[in-house]
mmCIF file of C-alpha atoms in Angstrom:
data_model
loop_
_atom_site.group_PDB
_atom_site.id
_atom_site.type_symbol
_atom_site.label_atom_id
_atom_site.label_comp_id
_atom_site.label_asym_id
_atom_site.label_seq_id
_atom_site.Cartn_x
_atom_site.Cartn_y
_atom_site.Cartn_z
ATOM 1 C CA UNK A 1350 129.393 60.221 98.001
ATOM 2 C CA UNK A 1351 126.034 62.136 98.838
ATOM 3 C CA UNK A 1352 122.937 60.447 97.851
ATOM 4 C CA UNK A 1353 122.039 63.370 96.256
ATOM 5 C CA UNK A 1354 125.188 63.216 94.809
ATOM 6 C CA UNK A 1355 125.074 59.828 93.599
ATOM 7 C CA UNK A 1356 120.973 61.282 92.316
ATOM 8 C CA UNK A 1357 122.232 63.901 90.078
ATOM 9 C CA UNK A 1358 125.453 61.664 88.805
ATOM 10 C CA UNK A 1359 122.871 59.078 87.490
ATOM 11 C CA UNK A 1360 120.846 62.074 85.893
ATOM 12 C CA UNK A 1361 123.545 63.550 84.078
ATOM 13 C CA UNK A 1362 124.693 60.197 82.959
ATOM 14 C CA UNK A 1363 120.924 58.646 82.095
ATOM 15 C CA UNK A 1364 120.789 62.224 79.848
ATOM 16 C CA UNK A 1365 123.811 61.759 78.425
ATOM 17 C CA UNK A 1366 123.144 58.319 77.495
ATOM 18 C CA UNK A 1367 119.646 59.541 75.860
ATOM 19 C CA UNK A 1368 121.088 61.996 73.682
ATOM 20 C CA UNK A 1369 123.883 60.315 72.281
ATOM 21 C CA UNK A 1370 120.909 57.240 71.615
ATOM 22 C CA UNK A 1371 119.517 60.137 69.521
ATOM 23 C CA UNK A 1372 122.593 61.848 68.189
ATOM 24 C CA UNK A 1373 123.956 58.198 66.978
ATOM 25 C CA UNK A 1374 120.450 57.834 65.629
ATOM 26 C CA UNK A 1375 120.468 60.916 63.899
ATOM 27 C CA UNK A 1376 123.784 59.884 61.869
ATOM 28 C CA UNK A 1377 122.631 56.124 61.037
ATOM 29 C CA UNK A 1378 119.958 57.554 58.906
ATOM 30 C CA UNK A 1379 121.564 57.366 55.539
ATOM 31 C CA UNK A 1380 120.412 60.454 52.826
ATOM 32 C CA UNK A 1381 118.741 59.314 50.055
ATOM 33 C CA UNK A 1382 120.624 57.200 48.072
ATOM 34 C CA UNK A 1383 122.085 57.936 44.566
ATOM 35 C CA UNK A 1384 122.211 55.168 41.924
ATOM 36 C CA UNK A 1385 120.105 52.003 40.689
ATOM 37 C CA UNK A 1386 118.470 50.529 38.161
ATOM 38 C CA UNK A 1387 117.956 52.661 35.135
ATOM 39 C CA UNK A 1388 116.087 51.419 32.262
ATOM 40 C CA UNK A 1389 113.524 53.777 30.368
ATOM 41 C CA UNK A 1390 113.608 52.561 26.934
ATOM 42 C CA UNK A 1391 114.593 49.816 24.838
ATOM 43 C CA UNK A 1392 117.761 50.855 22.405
ATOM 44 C CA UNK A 1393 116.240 49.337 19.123
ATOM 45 C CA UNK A 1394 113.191 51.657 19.555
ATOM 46 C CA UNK A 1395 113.732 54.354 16.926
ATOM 47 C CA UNK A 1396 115.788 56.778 16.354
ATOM 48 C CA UNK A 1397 118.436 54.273 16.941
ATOM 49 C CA UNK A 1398 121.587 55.934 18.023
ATOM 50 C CA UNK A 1399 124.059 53.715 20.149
ATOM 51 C CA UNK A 1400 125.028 50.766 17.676
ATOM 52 C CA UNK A 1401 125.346 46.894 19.152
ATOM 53 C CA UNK A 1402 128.257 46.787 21.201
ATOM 54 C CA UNK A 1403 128.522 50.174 21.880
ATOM 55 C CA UNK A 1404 128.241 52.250 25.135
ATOM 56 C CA UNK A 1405 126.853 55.396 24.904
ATOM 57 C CA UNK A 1406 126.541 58.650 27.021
ATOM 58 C CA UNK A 1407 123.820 61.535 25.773
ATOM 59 C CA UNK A 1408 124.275 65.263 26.970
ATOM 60 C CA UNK A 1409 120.894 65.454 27.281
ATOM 61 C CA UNK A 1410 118.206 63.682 28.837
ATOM 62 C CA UNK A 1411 116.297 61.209 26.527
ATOM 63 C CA UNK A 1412 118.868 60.263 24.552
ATOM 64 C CA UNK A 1413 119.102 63.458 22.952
ATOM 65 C CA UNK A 1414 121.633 66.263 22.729
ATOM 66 C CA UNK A 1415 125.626 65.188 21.542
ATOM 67 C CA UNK A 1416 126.728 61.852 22.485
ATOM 68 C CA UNK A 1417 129.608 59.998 22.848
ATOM 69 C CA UNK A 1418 129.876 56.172 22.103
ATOM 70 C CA UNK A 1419 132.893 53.914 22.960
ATOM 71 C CA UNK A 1420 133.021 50.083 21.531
ATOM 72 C CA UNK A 1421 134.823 49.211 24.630
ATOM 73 C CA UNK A 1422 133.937 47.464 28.048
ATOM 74 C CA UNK A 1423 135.583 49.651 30.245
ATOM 75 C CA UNK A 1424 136.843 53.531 30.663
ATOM 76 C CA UNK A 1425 138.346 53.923 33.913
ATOM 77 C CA UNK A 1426 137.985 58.154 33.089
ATOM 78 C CA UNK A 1427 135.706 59.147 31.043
ATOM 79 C CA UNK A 1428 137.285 63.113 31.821
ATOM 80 C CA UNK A 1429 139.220 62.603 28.385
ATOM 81 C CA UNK A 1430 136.487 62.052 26.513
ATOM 82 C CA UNK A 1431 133.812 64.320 24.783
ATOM 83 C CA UNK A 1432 130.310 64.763 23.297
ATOM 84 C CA UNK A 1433 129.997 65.162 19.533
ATOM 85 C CA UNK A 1434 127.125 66.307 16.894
ATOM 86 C CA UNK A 1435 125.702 63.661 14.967
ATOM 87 C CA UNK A 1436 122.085 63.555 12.871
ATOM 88 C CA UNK A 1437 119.561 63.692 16.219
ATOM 89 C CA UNK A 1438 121.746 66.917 18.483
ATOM 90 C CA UNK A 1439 124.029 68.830 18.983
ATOM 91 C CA UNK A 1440 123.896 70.278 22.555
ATOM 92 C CA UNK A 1441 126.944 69.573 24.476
ATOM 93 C CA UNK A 1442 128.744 69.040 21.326
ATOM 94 C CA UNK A 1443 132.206 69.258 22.569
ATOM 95 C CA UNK A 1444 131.633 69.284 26.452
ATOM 96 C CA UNK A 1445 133.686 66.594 28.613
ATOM 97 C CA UNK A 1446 131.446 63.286 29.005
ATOM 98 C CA UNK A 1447 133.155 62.947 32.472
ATOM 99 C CA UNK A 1448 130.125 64.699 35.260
ATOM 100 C CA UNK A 1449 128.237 66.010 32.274
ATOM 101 C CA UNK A 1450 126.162 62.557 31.184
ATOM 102 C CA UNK A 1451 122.253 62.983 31.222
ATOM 103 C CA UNK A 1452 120.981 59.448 29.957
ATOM 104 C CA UNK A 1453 122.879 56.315 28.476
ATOM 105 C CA UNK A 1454 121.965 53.435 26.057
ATOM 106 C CA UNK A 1455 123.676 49.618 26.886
ATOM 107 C CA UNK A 1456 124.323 48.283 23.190
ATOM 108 C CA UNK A 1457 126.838 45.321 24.959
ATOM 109 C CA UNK A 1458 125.417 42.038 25.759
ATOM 110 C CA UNK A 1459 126.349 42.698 29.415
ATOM 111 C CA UNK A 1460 125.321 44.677 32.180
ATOM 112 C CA UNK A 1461 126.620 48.507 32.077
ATOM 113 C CA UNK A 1462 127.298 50.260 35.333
ATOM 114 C CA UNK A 1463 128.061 53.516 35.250
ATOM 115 C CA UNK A 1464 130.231 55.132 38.373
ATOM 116 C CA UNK A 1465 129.780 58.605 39.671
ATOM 117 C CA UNK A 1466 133.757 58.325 40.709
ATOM 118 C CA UNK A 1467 136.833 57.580 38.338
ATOM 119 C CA UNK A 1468 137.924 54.181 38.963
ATOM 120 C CA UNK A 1469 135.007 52.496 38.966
ATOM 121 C CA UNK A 1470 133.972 54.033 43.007
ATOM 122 C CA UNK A 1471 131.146 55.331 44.377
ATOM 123 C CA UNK A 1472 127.603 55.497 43.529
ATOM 124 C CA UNK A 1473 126.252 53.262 40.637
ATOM 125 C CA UNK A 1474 123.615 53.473 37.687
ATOM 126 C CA UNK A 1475 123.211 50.319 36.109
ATOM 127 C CA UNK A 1476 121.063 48.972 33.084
ATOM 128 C CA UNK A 1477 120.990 45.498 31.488
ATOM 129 C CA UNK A 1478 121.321 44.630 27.729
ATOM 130 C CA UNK A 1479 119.523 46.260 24.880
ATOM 131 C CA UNK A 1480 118.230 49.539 27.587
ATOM 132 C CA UNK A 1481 119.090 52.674 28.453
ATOM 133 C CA UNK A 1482 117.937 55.290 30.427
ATOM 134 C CA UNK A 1483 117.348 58.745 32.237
ATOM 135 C CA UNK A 1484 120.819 59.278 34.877
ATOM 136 C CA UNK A 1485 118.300 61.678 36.419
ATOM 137 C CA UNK A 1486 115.978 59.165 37.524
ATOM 138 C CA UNK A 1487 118.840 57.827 40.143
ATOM 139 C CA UNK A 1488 120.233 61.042 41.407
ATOM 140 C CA UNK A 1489 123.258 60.524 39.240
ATOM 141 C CA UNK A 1490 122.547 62.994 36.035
ATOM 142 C CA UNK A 1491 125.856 65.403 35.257
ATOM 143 C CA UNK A 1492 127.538 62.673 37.778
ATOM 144 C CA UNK A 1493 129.246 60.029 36.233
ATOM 145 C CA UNK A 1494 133.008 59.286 35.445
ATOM 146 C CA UNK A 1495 133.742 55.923 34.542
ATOM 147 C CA UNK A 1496 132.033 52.674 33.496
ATOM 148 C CA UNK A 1497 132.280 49.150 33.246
ATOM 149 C CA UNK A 1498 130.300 46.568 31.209
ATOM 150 C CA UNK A 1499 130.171 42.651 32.931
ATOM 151 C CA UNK A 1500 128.933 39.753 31.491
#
């Protein structure tokens, strides 16, 4: 092999080395990430909507709109499931809870996460006992499909 040869073959192979440095360090940086802590109000503050040991899902930010409330610790789907009209709203009344939530209330005495994927997958809003919260505030609002309360 010429040494110019040999010259060039580093080169090519020092540049090709350098850009896939910056290609691979292009892809590590992750988005922004979707999900976290949510917890924007305490759930006895009035009006009082989501009773104790309830889960509850709001069309609307704020705790407002239609809402849905399930005395359950876990819905694997929540794409069977739907807003309804009570005293405080009435927007979304009849809309599917499943990618359509806005804010949530934790009436458990657990920890609720809320998934952005059916089966329990995916990105996560969480809030601890007695809060609940804007899904906006995590990137998750009109995003989440199931939920599961631990304790």
């Amino acid at each position: 092999m010429h040494k110019w040869t040999k010259r060039r073959t580093a080169a090519i192979a020092g540049a090709l080395a350098a850009a896939g440095l910056a290609i691979t360090g292009l892809s590590a940086t992750p988005a922004a990430a979707e999900g976290g802590k949510i917890q924007g109000w305490r759930i006895d503050s009035s009006p009082f909507r989501c009773d104790w040991g309830a889960v509850c899902f709001y069309y609307s930010p704020g705790a407002e709109g239609a809402i849905w409330r399930k005395y359950a610790d876990t819905d694997y789907n929540l794409g069977d499931n739907k807003f309804w009209s009570d005293n405080y709203g009435s927007a979304g009344s009849g809309t599917q809870v499943h990618d359509n939530s806005a804010s949530m209330d934790n009436g458990t005495g657990g920890t609720l996460w809320a998934w952005k994927n059916i089966n329990m997958t995916g990105s996560v809003a969480w809030t601890p006992s007695g809060y609940g919260g804007n899904l906006g505030n995590v990137g998750l609002r009109n995003e989440i499909s199931s939920y599961n309360v631990t304790y």
